[in-house]
Short mmCIF file of C-alpha atoms and ligand atoms in Angstrom, two decimals:
data_model
loop_
_atom_site.label_atom_id
_atom_site.label_comp_id
_atom_site.label_asym_id
_atom_site.label_seq_id
_atom_site.Cartn_x
_atom_site.Cartn_y
_atom_site.Cartn_z
CA MET L 1309 109.97 100.60 96.00
CA SER L 1310 113.48 100.04 94.60
CA GLU L 1311 115.75 103.02 94.21
CA GLN L 1312 116.04 103.02 90.46
CA ALA L 1313 112.23 102.72 89.93
CA GLN L 1314 111.39 105.60 92.25
CA PRO L 1315 112.15 108.61 90.08
CA LEU L 1316 110.57 107.07 86.98
CA ASN L 1317 107.43 105.81 88.72
CA ALA L 1318 106.92 109.22 90.42
CA ASN L 1319 105.77 110.42 86.97
CA PHE L 1320 102.93 107.91 86.92
CA LYS L 1321 99.62 107.81 88.76
CA PRO L 1322 99.76 104.90 91.22
CA ARG L 1323 97.72 102.09 89.76
CA ILE L 1324 97.35 98.40 90.62
CA PHE L 1325 96.94 95.66 88.08
CA SER L 1326 96.84 91.90 88.60
CA GLY L 1327 95.31 88.81 87.01
CA ILE L 1328 94.43 85.18 87.51
CA GLN L 1329 94.15 82.53 84.83
CA PRO L 1330 90.79 80.80 84.49
CA SER L 1331 92.71 77.55 83.92
CA GLY L 1332 90.69 75.60 86.54
CA GLY L 1333 88.88 76.12 89.85
CA LEU L 1334 90.63 78.58 92.16
CA THR L 1335 92.53 77.41 95.22
CA LEU L 1336 93.38 78.50 98.67
CA GLY L 1337 96.76 79.61 97.23
CA ASN L 1338 95.03 81.91 94.78
CA TYR L 1339 92.85 83.28 97.63
CA LEU L 1340 95.59 84.00 100.11
CA GLY L 1341 98.29 84.99 97.57
CA ALA L 1342 96.00 87.06 95.36
CA LEU L 1343 92.25 87.44 95.84
CA LYS L 1344 92.19 88.38 99.48
CA ARG L 1345 94.85 90.99 98.93
CA PHE L 1346 93.18 92.29 95.74
CA ALA L 1347 90.10 93.09 97.85
CA GLN L 1348 92.20 94.80 100.56
CA LYS L 1349 93.95 96.96 97.96
CA GLN L 1350 90.63 98.62 97.12
CA ASP L 1351 90.78 100.35 100.51
CA GLU L 1352 94.11 102.06 99.87
CA GLY L 1353 92.87 104.83 97.63
CA ILE L 1354 94.60 103.45 94.58
CA GLU L 1355 92.90 102.55 91.28
CA THR L 1356 92.63 98.76 90.99
CA ILE L 1357 92.30 96.76 87.78
CA TYR L 1358 91.86 92.97 87.93
CA CYS L 1359 91.76 90.65 85.02
CA LEU L 1360 90.82 87.04 84.26
CA VAL L 1361 93.62 86.25 81.88
CA ASP L 1362 91.93 83.87 79.48
CA LEU L 1363 94.56 84.43 76.79
CA HIS L 1364 97.12 83.07 79.24
CA ALA L 1365 94.94 80.09 80.09
CA ILE L 1366 94.95 78.82 76.49
CA THR L 1367 98.76 78.50 76.52
CA VAL L 1368 97.87 74.98 77.74
CA TRP L 1369 94.87 73.09 76.33
CA GLN L 1370 91.48 74.18 77.64
CA GLU L 1371 88.14 72.62 76.78
CA PRO L 1372 86.15 75.55 75.45
CA GLU L 1373 83.13 74.94 77.66
CA ALA L 1374 85.38 74.45 80.71
CA LEU L 1375 87.19 77.66 79.93
CA ARG L 1376 83.92 79.59 79.69
CA ARG L 1377 82.71 78.10 82.96
CA ASN L 1378 86.03 78.65 84.75
CA THR L 1379 86.16 82.24 83.58
CA ARG L 1380 82.69 82.93 85.05
CA GLU L 1381 83.54 81.01 88.20
CA ALA L 1382 86.78 82.90 88.68
CA ALA L 1383 84.86 86.20 88.22
CA ALA L 1384 82.42 84.93 90.92
CA ALA L 1385 85.40 84.14 93.13
CA PHE L 1386 86.71 87.67 92.77
CA ILE L 1387 83.39 89.22 93.68
CA ALA L 1388 82.76 86.74 96.55
CA SER L 1389 86.23 87.56 97.91
CA GLY L 1390 85.33 91.19 98.10
CA VAL L 1391 86.45 92.64 94.82
CA ASP L 1392 83.73 95.16 94.03
CA PRO L 1393 83.21 95.55 90.27
CA LYS L 1394 82.19 99.20 90.86
CA ARG L 1395 85.28 100.19 92.82
CA SER L 1396 87.65 98.04 90.73
CA ILE L 1397 87.70 97.24 87.05
CA LEU L 1398 87.06 93.52 86.65
CA PHE L 1399 87.20 92.02 83.15
CA ASN L 1400 88.40 89.17 80.99
CA GLN L 1401 91.50 89.81 79.00
CA SER L 1402 90.33 88.57 75.56
CA GLN L 1403 87.58 91.26 75.44
CA VAL L 1404 90.27 93.96 75.38
CA SER L 1405 92.17 93.27 72.17
CA ALA L 1406 94.96 95.73 73.09
CA HIS L 1407 96.49 93.07 75.35
CA ALA L 1408 97.23 90.85 72.38
CA GLU L 1409 98.45 93.74 70.26
CA LEU L 1410 100.81 95.13 72.89
CA ALA L 1411 102.08 91.58 73.53
CA TRP L 1412 103.13 91.36 69.89
CA ALA L 1413 105.09 94.62 70.19
CA PHE L 1414 106.75 93.23 73.32
CA ASN L 1415 107.57 89.96 71.58
CA CYS L 1416 109.76 92.18 69.47
CA VAL L 1417 111.31 93.94 72.52
CA ALA L 1418 111.96 90.84 74.75
CA ARG L 1419 115.01 88.71 74.04
CA LEU L 1420 115.06 84.93 73.61
CA GLY L 1421 117.67 84.66 76.31
CA TRP L 1422 115.31 86.27 78.78
CA MET L 1423 112.56 83.81 77.97
CA ASN L 1424 114.94 80.89 78.29
CA ARG L 1425 115.53 81.80 81.91
CA MET L 1426 111.85 81.79 82.95
CA THR L 1427 111.20 78.99 85.45
CA GLN L 1428 107.44 78.83 84.80
CA PHE L 1429 108.03 77.70 81.18
CA LYS L 1430 110.43 75.02 82.40
CA ASP L 1431 107.99 73.83 85.06
CA LYS L 1432 104.94 73.78 82.79
CA ALA L 1433 106.62 72.48 79.60
CA GLY L 1434 108.30 69.69 81.52
CA LYS L 1435 110.60 67.35 79.75
CA ASN L 1436 108.82 67.56 76.48
CA ALA L 1437 109.32 71.24 75.75
CA GLU L 1438 109.26 70.64 71.97
CA LYS L 1439 105.55 69.86 72.33
CA ALA L 1440 104.73 72.93 74.39
CA SER L 1441 102.78 75.73 72.65
CA LEU L 1442 104.57 78.80 71.37
CA GLY L 1443 102.19 80.78 73.48
CA LEU L 1444 103.46 79.15 76.65
CA TYR L 1445 106.98 80.30 75.78
CA ALA L 1446 105.84 83.82 74.89
CA TYR L 1447 103.61 84.05 78.02
CA PRO L 1448 105.88 86.51 79.89
CA ALA L 1449 105.65 89.10 77.03
CA LEU L 1450 101.85 88.92 77.24
CA MET L 1451 101.99 89.30 80.95
CA ALA L 1452 104.18 92.38 80.54
CA ALA L 1453 101.65 93.78 78.08
CA ASP L 1454 98.81 93.14 80.60
CA ILE L 1455 100.57 95.24 83.24
CA LEU L 1456 102.10 97.98 81.11
CA LEU L 1457 98.96 98.49 79.01
CA TYR L 1458 97.57 100.31 82.07
CA HIS L 1459 100.85 101.96 83.11
CA ALA L 1460 100.39 99.99 86.34
CA THR L 1461 102.96 100.79 89.00
CA MET L 1462 102.14 97.95 91.46
CA VAL L 1463 101.35 94.30 90.90
CA PRO L 1464 100.07 92.26 93.86
CA VAL L 1465 101.04 88.65 93.20
CA GLY L 1466 102.19 85.46 94.94
CA GLU L 1467 105.84 84.81 95.22
CA ASP L 1468 105.79 82.43 92.15
CA GLN L 1469 105.08 85.45 89.90
CA LYS L 1470 108.01 87.55 91.05
CA GLN L 1471 110.22 86.60 88.09
CA HIS L 1472 107.48 87.55 85.61
CA VAL L 1473 107.08 91.01 87.14
CA GLU L 1474 110.90 91.43 87.00
CA LEU L 1475 110.79 90.59 83.35
CA THR L 1476 108.01 93.13 82.86
CA ARG L 1477 110.38 95.72 84.32
CA ASP L 1478 113.13 94.57 81.92
CA ILE L 1479 110.84 94.95 78.93
CA ALA L 1480 109.72 98.43 80.12
CA ALA L 1481 113.33 99.41 80.63
CA LYS L 1482 114.49 98.18 77.20
CA PHE L 1483 111.55 99.88 75.47
CA ASN L 1484 112.32 103.10 77.24
CA HIS L 1485 115.97 102.84 76.44
CA ASP L 1486 115.65 101.77 72.80
CA TYR L 1487 113.07 104.48 71.95
CA LYS L 1488 114.69 107.16 74.21
CA THR L 1489 111.56 107.70 76.16
CA GLU L 1490 110.16 107.32 79.68
CA PHE L 1491 106.84 106.08 78.46
CA PHE L 1492 106.55 102.95 80.64
CA PRO L 1493 106.85 102.74 84.44
CA ALA L 1494 108.78 100.03 86.23
CA PRO L 1495 106.05 98.09 87.98
CA GLU L 1496 106.72 96.82 91.49
CA PRO L 1497 105.70 93.34 92.57
CA LEU L 1498 103.78 93.52 95.82
CA ILE L 1499 104.42 90.20 97.62
CA GLU L 1500 103.00 90.57 101.08
CA GLY L 1501 101.45 88.65 103.94
CA ALA L 1502 101.96 85.32 105.68
CA ALA L 1503 101.10 83.15 102.71
CA THR L 1504 102.81 84.50 99.59
CA ARG L 1505 103.56 80.93 98.55
CA VAL L 1506 101.07 78.35 99.73
CA MET L 1507 102.55 74.91 99.22
CA SER L 1508 100.90 71.63 98.04
CA LEU L 1509 99.28 69.66 100.84
CA ARG L 1510 100.95 66.49 99.45
CA ASP L 1511 104.48 67.88 98.86
CA GLY L 1512 105.91 70.76 100.89
CA THR L 1513 108.42 71.54 98.11
CA LYS L 1514 105.77 72.23 95.40
CA LYS L 1515 103.42 75.21 95.31
CA MET L 1516 99.70 74.67 95.52
CA SER L 1517 98.28 75.03 91.98
CA LYS L 1518 94.87 74.81 90.41
CA SER L 1519 96.47 72.83 87.56
CA ASP L 1520 98.08 70.15 89.81
CA PRO L 1521 96.76 66.73 88.72
CA SER L 1522 96.22 65.75 92.33
CA ASP L 1523 93.02 67.26 93.83
CA ALA L 1524 94.26 66.26 97.33
CA SER L 1525 97.19 68.67 96.87
CA ARG L 1526 94.97 71.69 97.11
CA ILE L 1527 91.95 73.20 98.75
CA ASN L 1528 89.55 74.48 96.13
CA LEU L 1529 87.42 77.49 96.89
CA THR L 1530 84.38 75.37 96.02
CA ASP L 1531 85.29 72.42 98.35
CA ASP L 1532 82.63 71.70 100.98
CA ALA L 1533 83.42 71.61 104.71
CA ASP L 1534 83.96 67.82 104.83
CA THR L 1535 86.37 67.83 101.88
CA ILE L 1536 88.35 70.71 103.37
CA ALA L 1537 88.63 68.94 106.73
CA LYS L 1538 89.60 65.66 105.06
CA LYS L 1539 92.32 67.27 102.92
CA ILE L 1540 93.80 69.07 105.90
CA ARG L 1541 93.70 65.90 108.03
CA LYS L 1542 95.51 64.02 105.28
CA ALA L 1543 98.01 66.78 104.57
CA VAL L 1544 101.60 65.44 104.69
CA THR L 1545 103.36 66.51 107.90
CA ASP L 1546 106.15 65.25 110.16
CA PRO L 1547 105.52 63.64 113.53
CA GLU L 1548 107.02 66.39 115.68
CA PRO L 1549 104.92 68.85 117.71
CA LEU L 1550 104.84 72.51 116.53
CA PRO L 1551 107.83 74.56 117.75
CA SER L 1552 107.31 77.69 119.88
CA GLU L 1553 109.71 79.83 117.79
CA ILE L 1554 109.66 80.48 114.08
CA ASP L 1555 113.24 79.24 113.72
CA GLY L 1556 112.02 75.77 114.55
CA LEU L 1557 110.09 75.67 111.24
CA LYS L 1558 113.19 76.26 109.13
CA ASP L 1559 113.63 72.66 107.89
CA ARG L 1560 109.98 71.69 108.21
CA ALA L 1561 108.39 72.87 104.96
CA GLU L 1562 105.04 71.08 105.54
CA ALA L 1563 104.60 72.31 109.12
CA ARG L 1564 105.62 75.82 108.05
CA ASN L 1565 103.05 75.76 105.28
CA LEU L 1566 100.15 74.91 107.61
CA VAL L 1567 101.29 77.52 110.10
CA ASN L 1568 101.48 80.13 107.32
CA ILE L 1569 98.02 79.23 106.05
CA TYR L 1570 96.58 79.50 109.57
CA ALA L 1571 98.26 82.89 110.03
CA ALA L 1572 97.01 84.27 106.70
CA LEU L 1573 93.42 83.06 107.28
CA ALA L 1574 93.36 84.44 110.84
CA ASP L 1575 95.17 87.68 110.00
CA MET L 1576 97.88 86.81 112.50
CA THR L 1577 101.63 86.53 112.15
CA PRO L 1578 103.17 83.01 112.13
CA THR L 1579 104.87 83.94 115.43
CA GLN L 1580 101.45 84.61 117.01
CA VAL L 1581 100.18 81.26 115.72
CA LEU L 1582 103.13 79.47 117.29
CA GLY L 1583 102.49 81.46 120.49
CA GLU L 1584 99.18 79.72 120.60
CA TYR L 1585 99.99 76.26 119.25
CA GLY L 1586 103.73 75.79 120.06
CA GLY L 1587 104.20 72.40 121.74
CA GLU L 1588 100.93 71.03 120.31
CA GLY L 1589 100.90 68.08 117.90
CA PHE L 1590 99.12 68.05 114.53
CA GLY L 1591 96.28 66.08 116.18
CA LYS L 1592 95.23 69.33 117.69
CA PHE L 1593 96.44 71.87 115.13
CA LYS L 1594 94.98 70.24 112.02
CA PRO L 1595 91.36 70.28 113.30
CA ALA L 1596 91.77 73.91 114.41
CA LEU L 1597 93.09 74.80 110.98
CA ALA L 1598 90.24 72.94 109.24
CA GLU L 1599 87.70 74.76 111.35
CA LEU L 1600 89.25 78.12 110.55
CA ALA L 1601 89.51 77.37 106.79
CA VAL L 1602 85.86 76.28 106.69
CA ALA L 1603 84.71 79.38 108.57
CA LYS L 1604 86.62 81.66 106.17
CA LEU L 1605 85.89 79.84 102.87
CA ALA L 1606 82.28 78.71 103.31
CA PRO L 1607 80.85 82.23 102.87
CA ILE L 1608 82.98 82.70 99.74
CA SER L 1609 81.87 79.44 98.25
CA ASP L 1610 78.19 80.11 99.06
CA GLU L 1611 78.37 83.52 97.37
CA MET L 1612 80.11 81.97 94.32
CA THR L 1613 77.25 79.44 94.01
CA ARG L 1614 74.70 82.24 94.20
CA LEU L 1615 76.50 84.27 91.55
CA MET L 1616 76.93 81.22 89.30
CA ASN L 1617 73.16 80.78 89.26
CA ASP L 1618 72.94 83.88 87.06
CA PRO L 1619 75.82 83.88 84.53
CA SER L 1620 74.27 86.76 82.61
CA GLU L 1621 74.94 89.05 85.56
CA ILE L 1622 78.59 87.95 85.55
CA ASP L 1623 78.86 88.49 81.80
CA ASN L 1624 77.43 91.99 82.13
CA ILE L 1625 79.95 92.81 84.86
CA LEU L 1626 82.79 91.55 82.65
CA GLY L 1627 81.48 93.46 79.63
CA ASP L 1628 81.24 96.71 81.59
CA GLY L 1629 84.74 96.08 83.04
CA ALA L 1630 86.09 95.49 79.53
CA ASN L 1631 84.68 98.81 78.27
CA ARG L 1632 86.28 100.66 81.15
CA ALA L 1633 89.65 98.85 80.72
CA ASP L 1634 89.59 99.54 76.98
CA GLU L 1635 89.30 103.30 77.62
CA ILE L 1636 92.53 103.24 79.51
CA ALA L 1637 94.28 100.68 77.26
CA GLN L 1638 93.59 102.05 73.79
CA PRO L 1639 95.45 105.37 74.14
CA ILE L 1640 98.43 103.66 75.74
CA LEU L 1641 98.57 101.00 72.97
CA GLY L 1642 98.19 103.74 70.31
CA LYS L 1643 100.99 105.83 71.77
CA THR L 1644 103.28 102.75 72.05
CA LEU L 1645 102.86 101.91 68.43
CA GLU L 1646 103.40 105.54 67.43
CA ILE L 1647 106.60 105.67 69.42
CA MET L 1648 107.68 102.54 67.57
CA GLY L 1649 107.17 104.32 64.28
CA MET L 1650 103.80 103.04 63.11
CA ILE L 1651 101.29 105.27 61.32
CA ARG L 1652 98.08 105.88 63.34
CA SER L 1653 95.91 107.91 61.03
CA ARG L 1654 92.38 106.77 61.97
P1 ATP A 653 98.20 77.44 87.15
O1 ATP A 653 98.63 76.15 87.78
O2 ATP A 653 97.19 77.26 86.05
O3 ATP A 653 99.40 78.32 86.78
P2 ATP A 653 97.95 78.91 89.59
O4 ATP A 653 97.26 78.24 90.76
O5 ATP A 653 99.41 78.97 89.62
O6 ATP A 653 97.40 78.17 88.27
P3 ATP A 653 97.78 81.59 88.44
O7 ATP A 653 96.55 81.95 87.71
O8 ATP A 653 98.97 81.18 87.70
O9 ATP A 653 97.35 80.34 89.48
O10 ATP A 653 98.10 82.70 89.51
C1 ATP A 653 97.12 83.64 89.95
C2 ATP A 653 97.65 84.38 91.17
O11 ATP A 653 97.63 83.49 92.27
C3 ATP A 653 99.08 84.90 91.02
O12 ATP A 653 99.15 86.14 91.66
C4 ATP A 653 99.89 83.86 91.79
O13 ATP A 653 101.10 84.35 92.24
C5 ATP A 653 98.91 83.49 92.88
N1 ATP A 653 99.20 82.15 93.36
C6 ATP A 653 99.07 80.98 92.63
N2 ATP A 653 99.41 79.90 93.38
C7 ATP A 653 99.76 80.43 94.59
C8 ATP A 653 100.18 79.85 95.84
N3 ATP A 653 100.36 78.49 95.89
N4 ATP A 653 100.43 80.62 96.87
C9 ATP A 653 100.27 81.97 96.81
N5 ATP A 653 99.91 82.61 95.68
C10 ATP A 653 99.62 81.82 94.63
MG1 MG A 654 100.45 79.74 87.87
#
């Protein structure tokens, strides 16, 4: 925890919040960077709140039926990855209206200059930013609201979300400063493990994303064994054998990516992986990685299929989670608006 956050956060109960957009099928990147760690966090004695951020998903076009299906499928992926809806609060964002309300308040705290520096907007809006939705631009204020609505102190995310959590801290700090209060904590991004940024299998400079147009760029949690093996076999790599030391991966983004994926799946360090495979070519390493990936992902995908056979069970879980989230969120939203000078008389 950073020095300046420590005294402030000491006044808050440790609480974890994180979310995933139901903007498509989930990937190996989402699993290693987020889901797997979300499940592990339940064993650390800290309250865990996990959210399917459907309001974020609609910042780019979503077919309504696909959004509904993706939301249920993402919920199934959480549960199949070990997130227990009894030990954690698991819900979809749009069922707790306080997210949108606090986001509006934060739209009035965050500065345009801050938004202009956000790399995700630039990446997703592309060259035609004039045609991007206003929601895509305002996305970071909604994300700050998601986190601060629960006074969360820790946010497990992949490396790509670091800038957003930093902006959340800026919004909290400006709110506290402007209203002369210490109402919001300064949430810490938790970016841990061997695969905090899983890269595309087609391009080692781009992160693996569920919204990438190329299906070959990613491994989906629902891919079958043959598809996983084929995608790994076709993953772009260089012709050199794997090095024995981590330093040897410095300028080899694609090789480093596959080693990191192996390490994260096997709960090893990249150094241990190189200890085993250093000197070997990809002809040997790729099949070993494919076998490991299938062994780890097949049970998750089977469980997702089982859960998706009964969407009403998933909907009940999300409804119950939303009720529990709402109980925490409403008083914090109410107090925020009161601090800002709004009358709360009902
Ligand atoms: P989209 O392309 O729609 O933004 P995404 O794959 O980036 O989808 P998000 O819903 O934006 O997924 O992110 C959910 C979580 O997964 C975040 O914590 C994010 O940091 C993590 N994550 C996403 N992609 C990766 C990746 N390639 N490696 C590690 N973590 C990732
Ligand atoms: Mg993303």
